[in-house]
Structure formats: C-alpha cells, structure tokens
PDB file of C-alpha atoms and ligand atoms in Angstrom:
ATOM      1  CA  MET I 296       0.000   0.000   0.000  1.00 54.00           C
ATOM      2  CA  ALA I 297       2.802   2.332   0.759  1.00 61.00           C
ATOM      3  CA  TRP I 298       3.372   4.186  -2.509  1.00 69.00           C
ATOM      4  CA  PHE I 299       5.872   6.388  -0.837  1.00 72.00           C
ATOM      5  CA  LYS I 300       8.382   4.415   1.070  1.00 71.00           C
ATOM      6  CA  LYS I 301      11.926   5.106   1.951  1.00 68.00           C
ATOM      7  CA  ALA I 302      13.857   2.207   0.507  1.00 71.00           C
ATOM      8  CA  ARG I 303      17.042   3.186   2.161  1.00 73.00           C
ATOM      9  CA  LYS I 304      17.649   4.275   5.654  1.00 70.00           C
ATOM     10  CA  PRO I 305      17.944   8.027   5.993  1.00 66.00           C
ATOM     11  CA  ILE I 306      21.482   9.293   6.236  1.00 70.00           C
ATOM     12  CA  ALA I 307      22.465   9.278   9.866  1.00 66.00           C
ATOM     13  CA  ALA I 308      22.687  12.737  11.310  1.00 62.00           C
ATOM     14  CA  PRO I 309      26.258  13.673  12.079  1.00 61.00           C
ATOM     15  CA  GLU I 310      27.270  13.659  15.701  1.00 59.00           C
ATOM     16  CA  LYS I 311      26.464  16.941  17.312  1.00 56.00           C
ATOM     17  CA  THR I 312      29.630  18.947  17.402  1.00 57.00           C
ATOM     18  CA  SER I 313      28.218  21.881  19.317  1.00 56.00           C
ATOM     19  CA  ARG I 314      30.850  23.471  21.468  1.00 61.00           C
ATOM     20  CA  VAL I 315      28.248  24.765  23.866  1.00 56.00           C
ATOM     21  CA  PRO I 316      27.904  22.290  26.758  1.00 63.00           C
ATOM     22  CA  GLU I 317      24.394  21.225  27.665  1.00 69.00           C
ATOM     23  CA  GLY I 318      22.598  23.478  30.102  1.00 82.00           C
ATOM     24  CA  LEU I 319      24.905  26.451  29.748  1.00 91.00           C
ATOM     25  CA  TRP I 320      22.028  28.704  28.748  1.00 93.00           C
ATOM     26  CA  VAL I 321      18.410  28.721  29.891  1.00 93.00           C
ATOM     27  CA  LYS I 322      15.444  30.326  28.210  1.00 94.00           C
ATOM     28  CA  CYS I 323      13.068  32.201  30.480  1.00 95.00           C
ATOM     29  CA  PRO I 324       9.552  30.812  29.924  1.00 94.00           C
ATOM     30  CA  GLU I 325       8.011  34.231  30.680  1.00 94.00           C
ATOM     31  CA  CYS I 326       9.996  36.676  28.540  1.00 96.00           C
ATOM     32  CA  ASP I 327      12.020  34.331  26.294  1.00 95.00           C
ATOM     33  CA  THR I 328      15.292  35.928  27.367  1.00 95.00           C
ATOM     34  CA  ILE I 329      18.270  33.629  27.023  1.00 95.00           C
ATOM     35  CA  ILE I 330      20.051  33.616  30.369  1.00 95.00           C
ATOM     36  CA  TYR I 331      23.543  32.381  31.109  1.00 95.00           C
ATOM     37  CA  THR I 332      23.083  29.604  33.709  1.00 94.00           C
ATOM     38  CA  LYS I 333      25.799  30.941  35.995  1.00 94.00           C
ATOM     39  CA  ASP I 334      24.095  34.345  36.054  1.00 95.00           C
ATOM     40  CA  LEU I 335      20.793  32.654  36.828  1.00 95.00           C
ATOM     41  CA  VAL I 336      22.317  30.773  39.778  1.00 94.00           C
ATOM     42  CA  LYS I 337      23.927  33.975  41.020  1.00 95.00           C
ATOM     43  CA  ASN I 338      20.520  35.669  40.853  1.00 96.00           C
ATOM     44  CA  LEU I 339      18.922  32.853  42.942  1.00 96.00           C
ATOM     45  CA  HIS I 340      17.211  31.422  39.835  1.00 96.00           C
ATOM     46  CA  VAL I 341      15.238  34.594  39.196  1.00 96.00           C
ATOM     47  CA  CYS I 342      15.132  36.044  35.659  1.00 96.00           C
ATOM     48  CA  HIS I 343      17.011  39.369  35.748  1.00 95.00           C
ATOM     49  CA  LYS I 344      14.713  40.841  33.097  1.00 96.00           C
ATOM     50  CA  CYS I 345      11.163  39.923  34.118  1.00 96.00           C
ATOM     51  CA  ALA I 346      11.746  38.505  37.663  1.00 96.00           C
ATOM     52  CA  HIS I 347      10.301  35.125  36.716  1.00 96.00           C
ATOM     53  CA  HIS I 348      11.020  32.744  39.599  1.00 97.00           C
ATOM     54  CA  PHE I 349      12.380  29.417  38.387  1.00 96.00           C
ATOM     55  CA  ARG I 350      11.644  26.472  40.653  1.00 95.00           C
ATOM     56  CA  LEU I 351      14.336  25.748  43.239  1.00 95.00           C
ATOM     57  CA  ASN I 352      15.151  22.317  44.574  1.00 95.00           C
ATOM     58  CA  ALA I 353      15.263  21.768  48.331  1.00 97.00           C
ATOM     59  CA  THR I 354      19.041  22.006  48.642  1.00 97.00           C
ATOM     60  CA  GLU I 355      19.217  25.226  46.617  1.00 96.00           C
ATOM     61  CA  ARG I 356      16.375  26.605  48.709  1.00 97.00           C
ATOM     62  CA  LEU I 357      18.166  25.956  51.988  1.00 97.00           C
ATOM     63  CA  LYS I 358      21.310  27.517  50.514  1.00 97.00           C
ATOM     64  CA  THR I 359      19.391  30.720  49.787  1.00 97.00           C
ATOM     65  CA  LEU I 360      18.174  30.896  53.395  1.00 97.00           C
ATOM     66  CA  PHE I 361      20.865  29.662  55.762  1.00 98.00           C
ATOM     67  CA  ASP I 362      23.915  31.738  56.718  1.00 97.00           C
ATOM     68  CA  GLY I 363      27.076  30.450  55.085  1.00 97.00           C
ATOM     69  CA  GLU I 364      24.931  28.018  53.075  1.00 96.00           C
ATOM     70  CA  THR I 365      25.411  25.453  55.849  1.00 97.00           C
ATOM     71  CA  TRP I 366      22.987  23.555  58.057  1.00 97.00           C
ATOM     72  CA  GLU I 367      22.728  20.382  60.046  1.00 97.00           C
ATOM     73  CA  GLU I 368      20.341  17.947  58.379  1.00 97.00           C
ATOM     74  CA  LEU I 369      17.722  16.080  60.387  1.00 96.00           C
ATOM     75  CA  ALA I 370      16.887  12.402  59.809  1.00 95.00           C
ATOM     76  CA  PRO I 371      18.137  12.223  56.199  1.00 95.00           C
ATOM     77  CA  ASN I 372      17.879   8.440  56.152  1.00 95.00           C
ATOM     78  CA  LEU I 373      14.163   8.007  56.813  1.00 96.00           C
ATOM     79  CA  VAL I 374      12.523   6.064  53.969  1.00 96.00           C
ATOM     80  CA  SER I 375       8.969   4.996  53.178  1.00 95.00           C
ATOM     81  CA  ASN I 376       8.325   1.267  53.544  1.00 93.00           C
ATOM     82  CA  ASP I 377       5.403   1.183  51.083  1.00 94.00           C
ATOM     83  CA  PRO I 378       2.778   0.324  53.715  1.00 93.00           C
ATOM     84  CA  LEU I 379       0.008  -0.458  51.188  1.00 95.00           C
ATOM     85  CA  GLN I 380       2.167  -2.435  48.721  1.00 95.00           C
ATOM     86  CA  PHE I 381       0.736   0.021  46.224  1.00 95.00           C
ATOM     87  CA  THR I 382       0.916  -0.325  42.452  1.00 94.00           C
ATOM     88  CA  ASP I 383      -0.496   2.064  39.845  1.00 91.00           C
ATOM     89  CA  THR I 384       1.182   2.259  36.438  1.00 92.00           C
ATOM     90  CA  LYS I 385       4.235   0.953  38.219  1.00 93.00           C
ATOM     91  CA  PRO I 386       4.904  -0.259  41.763  1.00 96.00           C
ATOM     92  CA  TYR I 387       5.343   2.467  44.372  1.00 97.00           C
ATOM     93  CA  LYS I 388       8.613   0.830  45.453  1.00 96.00           C
ATOM     94  CA  ALA I 389       9.985   1.237  41.926  1.00 96.00           C
ATOM     95  CA  ARG I 390       8.789   4.854  41.851  1.00 95.00           C
ATOM     96  CA  LEU I 391      10.557   5.560  45.136  1.00 97.00           C
ATOM     97  CA  ALA I 392      13.760   3.928  43.905  1.00 96.00           C
ATOM     98  CA  ALA I 393      13.670   5.909  40.642  1.00 96.00           C
ATOM     99  CA  SER I 394      13.118   9.194  42.504  1.00 96.00           C
ATOM    100  CA  LYS I 395      15.898   8.427  44.965  1.00 96.00           C
ATOM    101  CA  ALA I 396      18.269   7.785  42.075  1.00 96.00           C
ATOM    102  CA  SER I 397      17.317  10.881  40.075  1.00 96.00           C
ATOM    103  CA  VAL I 398      16.915  13.352  42.949  1.00 96.00           C
ATOM    104  CA  GLY I 399      19.568  11.978  45.281  1.00 95.00           C
ATOM    105  CA  GLN I 400      17.345  12.208  48.367  1.00 96.00           C
ATOM    106  CA  ASN I 401      15.357   9.661  50.333  1.00 96.00           C
ATOM    107  CA  ASP I 402      12.079  11.597  50.309  1.00 97.00           C
ATOM    108  CA  ALA I 403      10.415  14.861  49.377  1.00 97.00           C
ATOM    109  CA  VAL I 404      11.676  17.099  52.177  1.00 98.00           C
ATOM    110  CA  ILE I 405      14.971  18.257  53.684  1.00 98.00           C
ATOM    111  CA  VAL I 406      14.836  19.480  57.259  1.00 98.00           C
ATOM    112  CA  GLY I 407      17.821  21.477  58.428  1.00 98.00           C
ATOM    113  CA  VAL I 408      18.778  23.508  61.451  1.00 98.00           C
ATOM    114  CA  GLY I 409      21.026  26.512  61.061  1.00 97.00           C
ATOM    115  CA  ARG I 410      21.004  30.290  61.253  1.00 97.00           C
ATOM    116  CA  ILE I 411      19.085  32.821  59.176  1.00 97.00           C
ATOM    117  CA  ASN I 412      20.733  36.252  59.410  1.00 95.00           C
ATOM    118  CA  GLY I 413      22.062  35.230  62.802  1.00 94.00           C
ATOM    119  CA  VAL I 414      18.786  33.800  64.142  1.00 95.00           C
ATOM    120  CA  ASP I 415      18.773  30.058  64.917  1.00 96.00           C
ATOM    121  CA  ALA I 416      15.929  28.313  63.102  1.00 97.00           C
ATOM    122  CA  VAL I 417      14.691  24.988  61.769  1.00 98.00           C
ATOM    123  CA  VAL I 418      13.785  25.053  58.068  1.00 98.00           C
ATOM    124  CA  ALA I 419      11.959  22.296  56.188  1.00 98.00           C
ATOM    125  CA  ALA I 420      12.200  22.652  52.397  1.00 98.00           C
ATOM    126  CA  MET I 421      10.058  20.476  50.144  1.00 98.00           C
ATOM    127  CA  GLU I 422      11.448  18.905  46.987  1.00 97.00           C
ATOM    128  CA  TYR I 423       9.046  19.027  44.036  1.00 97.00           C
ATOM    129  CA  SER I 424      11.008  16.676  41.805  1.00 96.00           C
ATOM    130  CA  PHE I 425      10.528  13.844  44.294  1.00 97.00           C
ATOM    131  CA  ILE I 426       7.095  12.470  43.279  1.00 96.00           C
ATOM    132  CA  GLY I 427       5.638  15.971  42.968  1.00 95.00           C
ATOM    133  CA  GLY I 428       6.825  17.008  46.430  1.00 96.00           C
ATOM    134  CA  SER I 429       4.042  14.836  47.765  1.00 97.00           C
ATOM    135  CA  MET I 430       3.458  14.532  51.488  1.00 97.00           C
ATOM    136  CA  GLY I 431       3.777  10.943  52.670  1.00 96.00           C
ATOM    137  CA  VAL I 432       4.622   9.434  56.036  1.00 97.00           C
ATOM    138  CA  VAL I 433       8.307  10.339  55.743  1.00 97.00           C
ATOM    139  CA  VAL I 434       7.580  14.002  54.989  1.00 97.00           C
ATOM    140  CA  GLY I 435       5.212  14.079  57.986  1.00 97.00           C
ATOM    141  CA  GLU I 436       7.664  12.434  60.334  1.00 98.00           C
ATOM    142  CA  LYS I 437      10.622  14.588  59.290  1.00 98.00           C
ATOM    143  CA  MET I 438       8.631  17.791  59.638  1.00 98.00           C
ATOM    144  CA  VAL I 439       7.349  16.792  63.064  1.00 98.00           C
ATOM    145  CA  ARG I 440      10.887  15.969  64.195  1.00 98.00           C
ATOM    146  CA  GLY I 441      11.922  19.407  62.930  1.00 98.00           C
ATOM    147  CA  ILE I 442       9.119  21.076  64.879  1.00 98.00           C
ATOM    148  CA  GLU I 443      10.011  19.088  68.008  1.00 98.00           C
ATOM    149  CA  LEU I 444      13.616  20.214  67.689  1.00 98.00           C
ATOM    150  CA  ALA I 445      12.406  23.819  67.375  1.00 98.00           C
ATOM    151  CA  LEU I 446      10.363  23.256  70.553  1.00 98.00           C
ATOM    152  CA  ALA I 447      13.261  21.710  72.446  1.00 98.00           C
ATOM    153  CA  ARG I 448      15.668  24.489  71.504  1.00 97.00           C
ATOM    154  CA  ARG I 449      13.003  27.224  71.633  1.00 96.00           C
ATOM    155  CA  ILE I 450      13.777  28.480  68.130  1.00 97.00           C
ATOM    156  CA  PRO I 451      11.466  29.406  65.226  1.00 97.00           C
ATOM    157  CA  MET I 452      10.228  26.986  62.561  1.00 98.00           C
ATOM    158  CA  VAL I 453      10.066  27.748  58.845  1.00 98.00           C
ATOM    159  CA  ILE I 454       8.458  25.482  56.235  1.00 98.00           C
ATOM    160  CA  VAL I 455       8.994  26.130  52.524  1.00 98.00           C
ATOM    161  CA  SER I 456       6.172  24.370  50.692  1.00 98.00           C
ATOM    162  CA  CYS I 457       6.459  23.190  47.115  1.00 97.00           C
ATOM    163  CA  SER I 458       4.082  20.305  46.708  1.00 97.00           C
ATOM    164  CA  GLY I 459       1.200  18.803  44.795  1.00 95.00           C
ATOM    165  CA  GLY I 460      -0.414  17.621  48.034  1.00 95.00           C
ATOM    166  CA  ALA I 461      -0.820  14.265  49.742  1.00 96.00           C
ATOM    167  CA  ARG I 462       0.954  11.184  48.385  1.00 96.00           C
ATOM    168  CA  MET I 463      -1.731   9.002  46.819  1.00 94.00           C
ATOM    169  CA  MET I 464       0.425   5.889  46.981  1.00 95.00           C
ATOM    170  CA  GLU I 465       0.229   5.953  50.766  1.00 96.00           C
ATOM    171  CA  GLY I 466      -3.543   6.442  50.863  1.00 95.00           C
ATOM    172  CA  ALA I 467      -5.089   7.531  54.144  1.00 95.00           C
ATOM    173  CA  LEU I 468      -1.701   7.379  55.866  1.00 96.00           C
ATOM    174  CA  SER I 469      -0.574  10.374  53.822  1.00 96.00           C
ATOM    175  CA  LEU I 470      -3.744  12.282  54.741  1.00 96.00           C
ATOM    176  CA  MET I 471      -2.991  11.679  58.423  1.00 97.00           C
ATOM    177  CA  GLN I 472       0.197  13.712  58.016  1.00 97.00           C
ATOM    178  CA  MET I 473      -1.963  16.832  57.664  1.00 97.00           C
ATOM    179  CA  ALA I 474      -3.267  16.306  61.201  1.00 97.00           C
ATOM    180  CA  LYS I 475       0.081  15.125  62.539  1.00 98.00           C
ATOM    181  CA  ILE I 476       2.007  18.185  61.326  1.00 98.00           C
ATOM    182  CA  SER I 477      -0.793  20.573  62.284  1.00 98.00           C
ATOM    183  CA  ALA I 478      -0.903  19.121  65.810  1.00 98.00           C
ATOM    184  CA  ALA I 479       2.858  19.568  66.174  1.00 98.00           C
ATOM    185  CA  LEU I 480       2.516  23.179  64.974  1.00 98.00           C
ATOM    186  CA  ALA I 481      -0.202  23.719  67.568  1.00 98.00           C
ATOM    187  CA  ARG I 482       2.276  22.630  70.265  1.00 98.00           C
ATOM    188  CA  LEU I 483       4.757  25.130  68.835  1.00 97.00           C
ATOM    189  CA  ASP I 484       2.068  27.805  69.003  1.00 97.00           C
ATOM    190  CA  ARG I 485       1.259  26.978  72.645  1.00 97.00           C
ATOM    191  CA  ALA I 486       4.962  27.283  73.426  1.00 97.00           C
ATOM    192  CA  ARG I 487       4.744  30.774  71.858  1.00 95.00           C
ATOM    193  CA  LEU I 488       7.355  30.034  69.205  1.00 97.00           C
ATOM    194  CA  PRO I 489       7.030  31.560  65.723  1.00 97.00           C
ATOM    195  CA  TYR I 490       6.205  29.529  62.648  1.00 98.00           C
ATOM    196  CA  VAL I 491       6.612  31.114  59.207  1.00 98.00           C
ATOM    197  CA  SER I 492       5.172  29.396  56.158  1.00 98.00           C
ATOM    198  CA  ILE I 493       6.718  30.181  52.775  1.00 98.00           C
ATOM    199  CA  LEU I 494       4.577  29.108  49.828  1.00 98.00           C
ATOM    200  CA  THR I 495       6.283  28.609  46.492  1.00 97.00           C
ATOM    201  CA  ASP I 496       5.088  27.512  43.073  1.00 95.00           C
ATOM    202  CA  PRO I 497       3.168  25.194  43.318  1.00 96.00           C
ATOM    203  CA  THR I 498       1.533  24.660  46.712  1.00 97.00           C
ATOM    204  CA  THR I 499      -1.687  22.708  46.322  1.00 96.00           C
ATOM    205  CA  GLY I 500      -3.891  19.981  47.799  1.00 96.00           C
ATOM    206  CA  GLY I 501      -3.426  18.724  51.340  1.00 95.00           C
ATOM    207  CA  VAL I 502      -0.358  20.877  51.921  1.00 97.00           C
ATOM    208  CA  THR I 503      -2.356  24.080  51.356  1.00 97.00           C
ATOM    209  CA  ALA I 504      -5.186  22.566  53.379  1.00 96.00           C
ATOM    210  CA  SER I 505      -2.954  22.080  56.406  1.00 96.00           C
ATOM    211  CA  PHE I 506       0.439  23.400  57.470  1.00 97.00           C
ATOM    212  CA  ALA I 507       1.119  25.786  54.541  1.00 97.00           C
ATOM    213  CA  MET I 508      -1.726  28.056  55.678  1.00 97.00           C
ATOM    214  CA  LEU I 509      -1.066  27.791  59.433  1.00 97.00           C
ATOM    215  CA  GLY I 510       1.879  30.163  59.647  1.00 97.00           C
ATOM    216  CA  ASP I 511       1.973  33.074  62.054  1.00 97.00           C
ATOM    217  CA  LEU I 512       2.983  34.650  58.768  1.00 97.00           C
ATOM    218  CA  ASN I 513       2.174  33.138  55.391  1.00 98.00           C
ATOM    219  CA  ILE I 514       4.554  34.472  52.757  1.00 97.00           C
ATOM    220  CA  ALA I 515       4.505  33.569  49.078  1.00 98.00           C
ATOM    221  CA  GLU I 516       6.883  33.952  46.191  1.00 97.00           C
ATOM    222  CA  PRO I 517       5.579  36.066  43.274  1.00 97.00           C
ATOM    223  CA  LYS I 518       3.083  34.438  40.894  1.00 96.00           C
ATOM    224  CA  ALA I 519       3.135  31.096  42.707  1.00 97.00           C
ATOM    225  CA  LEU I 520       0.198  28.769  42.106  1.00 96.00           C
ATOM    226  CA  ILE I 521      -1.442  28.253  45.486  1.00 97.00           C
ATOM    227  CA  GLY I 522      -4.730  26.486  45.937  1.00 95.00           C
ATOM    228  CA  PHE I 523      -6.512  23.353  47.051  1.00 94.00           C
ATOM    229  CA  ALA I 524      -8.246  21.995  43.941  1.00 92.00           C
ATOM    230  CA  GLY I 525      -7.130  23.096  40.493  1.00 86.00           C
ATOM    231  CA  PRO I 526      -8.939  25.853  38.558  1.00 86.00           C
ATOM    232  CA  ARG I 527     -10.507  23.412  36.062  1.00 88.00           C
ATOM    233  CA  ILE I 528     -12.211  21.408  38.820  1.00 90.00           C
ATOM    234  CA  ILE I 529     -13.489  24.595  40.481  1.00 93.00           C
ATOM    235  CA  GLU I 530     -14.827  25.942  37.198  1.00 92.00           C
ATOM    236  CA  GLN I 531     -16.690  22.712  36.567  1.00 93.00           C
ATOM    237  CA  THR I 532     -18.121  22.673  40.082  1.00 94.00           C
ATOM    238  CA  ILE I 533     -19.316  26.268  40.392  1.00 94.00           C
ATOM    239  CA  ARG I 534     -20.042  26.647  36.644  1.00 94.00           C
ATOM    240  CA  GLN I 535     -18.506  30.083  36.515  1.00 92.00           C
ATOM    241  CA  LYS I 536     -15.554  31.598  34.706  1.00 92.00           C
ATOM    242  CA  LEU I 537     -12.730  32.241  37.138  1.00 92.00           C
ATOM    243  CA  PRO I 538     -11.101  35.684  37.298  1.00 92.00           C
ATOM    244  CA  ASP I 539      -7.620  36.378  35.896  1.00 89.00           C
ATOM    245  CA  GLY I 540      -4.747  35.509  38.175  1.00 90.00           C
ATOM    246  CA  PHE I 541      -6.980  33.232  40.244  1.00 92.00           C
ATOM    247  CA  GLN I 542      -4.950  31.128  42.733  1.00 94.00           C
ATOM    248  CA  ARG I 543      -1.798  33.187  42.192  1.00 96.00           C
ATOM    249  CA  SER I 544       0.063  34.782  45.120  1.00 97.00           C
ATOM    250  CA  GLU I 545      -0.886  38.382  44.313  1.00 97.00           C
ATOM    251  CA  PHE I 546      -4.595  37.496  43.979  1.00 96.00           C
ATOM    252  CA  LEU I 547      -4.500  35.632  47.292  1.00 96.00           C
ATOM    253  CA  VAL I 548      -2.878  38.554  49.136  1.00 97.00           C
ATOM    254  CA  GLU I 549      -5.570  40.862  47.765  1.00 96.00           C
ATOM    255  CA  HIS I 550      -8.230  38.483  49.079  1.00 95.00           C
ATOM    256  CA  GLY I 551      -6.719  38.043  52.523  1.00 95.00           C
ATOM    257  CA  MET I 552      -5.465  34.476  52.136  1.00 95.00           C
ATOM    258  CA  LEU I 553      -1.785  35.416  52.476  1.00 97.00           C
ATOM    259  CA  ASP I 554       0.145  38.066  54.356  1.00 97.00           C
ATOM    260  CA  LEU I 555       2.616  39.167  51.729  1.00 95.00           C
ATOM    261  CA  VAL I 556       4.447  38.360  48.528  1.00 98.00           C
ATOM    262  CA  VAL I 557       8.227  38.542  48.743  1.00 98.00           C
ATOM    263  CA  ASP I 558      10.727  38.375  45.890  1.00 97.00           C
ATOM    264  CA  ARG I 559      13.137  35.478  46.381  1.00 97.00           C
ATOM    265  CA  ARG I 560      16.113  37.850  46.297  1.00 97.00           C
ATOM    266  CA  GLU I 561      14.721  39.618  49.367  1.00 97.00           C
ATOM    267  CA  MET I 562      13.374  36.514  51.091  1.00 97.00           C
ATOM    268  CA  LYS I 563      16.319  35.864  53.410  1.00 97.00           C
ATOM    269  CA  ALA I 564      16.571  39.473  54.609  1.00 97.00           C
ATOM    270  CA  THR I 565      12.790  39.684  55.125  1.00 97.00           C
ATOM    271  CA  LEU I 566      12.654  36.354  56.919  1.00 97.00           C
ATOM    272  CA  GLY I 567      15.640  37.249  59.106  1.00 96.00           C
ATOM    273  CA  ARG I 568      13.977  40.510  60.111  1.00 96.00           C
ATOM    274  CA  MET I 569      10.680  38.781  60.898  1.00 95.00           C
ATOM    275  CA  LEU I 570      12.279  36.015  62.938  1.00 96.00           C
ATOM    276  CA  ALA I 571      14.423  38.464  64.894  1.00 94.00           C
ATOM    277  CA  PHE I 572      11.315  40.538  65.611  1.00 94.00           C
ATOM    278  CA  MET I 573       9.129  37.599  66.577  1.00 93.00           C
ATOM    279  CA  SER I 574      11.662  35.783  68.715  1.00 84.00           C
ATOM    280  CA  ALA I 575      12.799  38.893  70.578  1.00 78.00           C
ATOM    281  CA  LYS I 576      12.305  38.409  74.292  1.00 73.00           C
ATOM    282  CA  PRO I 577      10.620  41.301  76.054  1.00 69.00           C
ATOM    283  CA  SER I 578      13.041  42.660  78.606  1.00 67.00           C
ATOM    284  CA  GLY I 579      11.827  42.668  82.240  1.00 57.00           C
ATOM    285  CA  PRO I 580      11.064  46.303  83.187  1.00 57.00           C
ATOM    286  CA  GLN I 581       9.702  47.267  79.751  1.00 52.00           C
ATOM    287  CA  ALA I 582       7.325  44.343  79.709  1.00 47.00           C
ATOM    288  CA  SER I 583       5.841  45.031  83.144  1.00 45.00           C
ATOM    289  CA  LYS I 584       5.622  48.857  82.890  1.00 45.00           C
ATOM    290  CA  PRO I 585       2.689  49.420  80.512  1.00 46.00           C
ATOM    291  CA  SER I 586       0.320  47.025  82.271  1.00 46.00           C
ATOM    292  CA  GLY I 587       0.364  48.906  85.613  1.00 43.00           C
ATOM    293  CA  PRO I 588      -0.697  52.472  84.713  1.00 45.00           C
ATOM    294  CA  GLN I 589      -2.950  51.242  81.895  1.00 46.00           C
ATOM    295  CA  ALA I 590      -4.999  49.084  84.223  1.00 43.00           C
ATOM    296  CA  SER I 591      -5.756  51.980  86.602  1.00 42.00           C
ATOM    297  CA  LYS I 592      -6.688  54.441  83.848  1.00 42.00           C
ATOM    298  CA  PRO I 593     -10.274  54.593  82.636  1.00 44.00           C
ATOM    299  CA  SER I 594     -10.259  52.884  79.259  1.00 43.00           C
ATOM    300  CA  GLY I 595     -12.198  54.584  76.519  1.00 44.00           C
ATOM    301  CA  PRO I 596     -11.766  56.213  73.172  1.00 47.00           C
ATOM    302  CA  GLN I 597     -11.107  59.604  74.784  1.00 49.00           C
ATOM    303  CA  ALA I 598      -8.505  58.300  77.220  1.00 44.00           C
ATOM    304  CA  PRO I 599      -5.105  59.795  76.373  1.00 45.00           C
ATOM    305  CA  LYS I 600      -2.792  57.206  74.948  1.00 44.00           C
ATOM    306  CA  PRO I 601       0.475  56.651  76.775  1.00 47.00           C
ATOM    307  CA  SER I 602       3.326  58.099  74.784  1.00 46.00           C
ATOM    308  CA  GLY I 603       5.270  55.742  72.619  1.00 43.00           C
ATOM    309  CA  MET I 604       2.367  53.479  71.755  1.00 41.00           C
TER     310      MET I 604
HETATM  311 ZN1   ZN Z 592      12.231  36.456  32.108  1.00 77.99          ZN
END
C-alpha cells in the first residue's frame, strides 16, 4: 500500500559537534530571554529581566536561606516502607527507587537547622522533583521531628512548601500527616514560638489545606500557584468563569489568604527581620511597665494614649 516508502535508511545525522555544553544557557519561559546559567544561579534562579522565579530544589532553597549556606540535616535516612504495597502504572517501590536515584534524596523534604541572618531556626524545604513534592509518612515524620527540635531548643520553625499535596500511593496514611504536622505546629504555638510558612510555586492539595496556611505569617513567592483543587475542577463545580490571576500569590494577598508576597532575592533578609522581631524576648522592666498604669486608667476612646504606643 505504501506508494511512498523510503527504501534506504535516511542518512544518519552527524554527531552533534556543538561546542556549547548542555545546560549552559536557559530560556526564560516568561519573557524568552536567554540567560547564562551561571548568572541565573547567582541571581537565585530569578530572571534578571522579568523577575520570573524558576523552581528551586530543596538544597538550593536551603542555601538561599541559611547563613554560610550550611545547616545540620535532620533524619536524612528516613525512607517509606510502602505500607500499602501500592501499584499504579508501576509499583510504588519502583517509583521511590527511581526518585531516589534521580533526585539523590530519600524523600520529598529536607529538614535542616542553622542560622538565618544570625537567628537560629529549623527550616523544612520540600522537593518538588521527588514524586511531585508529595506529602507521605516520611515528609510528615521529618517535619514533626523538625518542629520538636524547634520546641526543644526554643527556636522558630520555617516550612517552605512546594508540593502537589498528599501522596496518593500511601492512601489515608498520607492524609494523616496533615493532622500530625498541624498538631505539632499547635504545640509550637502553645509554646509561643514563631512559625513562618513560605509558599512557592506550586503549593496545592493537602499541603495548602494544612500546614502551609497555618503560619503566624504566610509568605509567598511572586506568581506562585497556590490552591486546594485546580482551577478546572473549580470551574466545573461552580459553573462560573474564574477571574484572571486566580490562585496566584498576588490574587491571594488581595483576598486576605496570604500576608505578603516577597521576591526570592529579598526573602532571606525579610525572613531574618521577621524572625528576629518575633523571637525577641521582652526585657523585664519594659514588659511590666505598661500594664500597671494602663490598668488603673479609665479605658475609653477619649482616654489619652500613653506616649510611645
Ligand atoms: Zn524572564
């Protein structure tokens, strides 16, 4: 039937002799600028022209936050034991092994303790390239250990979310991590220790529905996708067209879901300032002074305010 058929094999393409090594240049998906990779790394993976934020892996993230790019890692060897013996298109065990080999980590989070602009803190950074940064039992356990360390040392906790949500291959066990991490954060709250949540592109599903939104401060990177269900599902459910920029950081700040949007290049300085402010201990005399005279004064809108308030 084939009236047009190549009788001979096509001439083999010559070996690529490009002198440009792979990955030396990156094209910005927003503005199409060609960026020299080294410049991109220097600029914390932010496009110098349009400020597009490229996705960071967990190690790079911790490097952007910790002083001297050093930290002490917590429980790096925890691994999932595939509690459900789960198989979808391929066995979960094989998926885990493939991710471990390609990412070089045992699960989707790195928890480290170090200093941010001189303030001791525990930071948990999620790794999107490990099965979509999904939250399974290992992510839950590592985060809780991080929070417990923050409690023991009385230092702040920071979680950088970058996740598609719960890990389906661990079924209900992965959903339980939402409660487990939230309960640990509640203990942190009762101990009056700060917790800052940093939401990066993307933060969705069970992660948004639990710890990512529980911060004393919820900060997002610009234009990050943050939501529970995706826009298509919502559109189908409510049968309405969604507004522009729906589920993006700036939209969520406008609607009171987040506290602020911070450029990655200013994230460390901002975070350092916040942590220093929130973990400052009130000194003795200053803390007890205002309560005395205030209590005896008649309180009302006309009451003169004490100076310095
Ligand atoms: Zn750009």
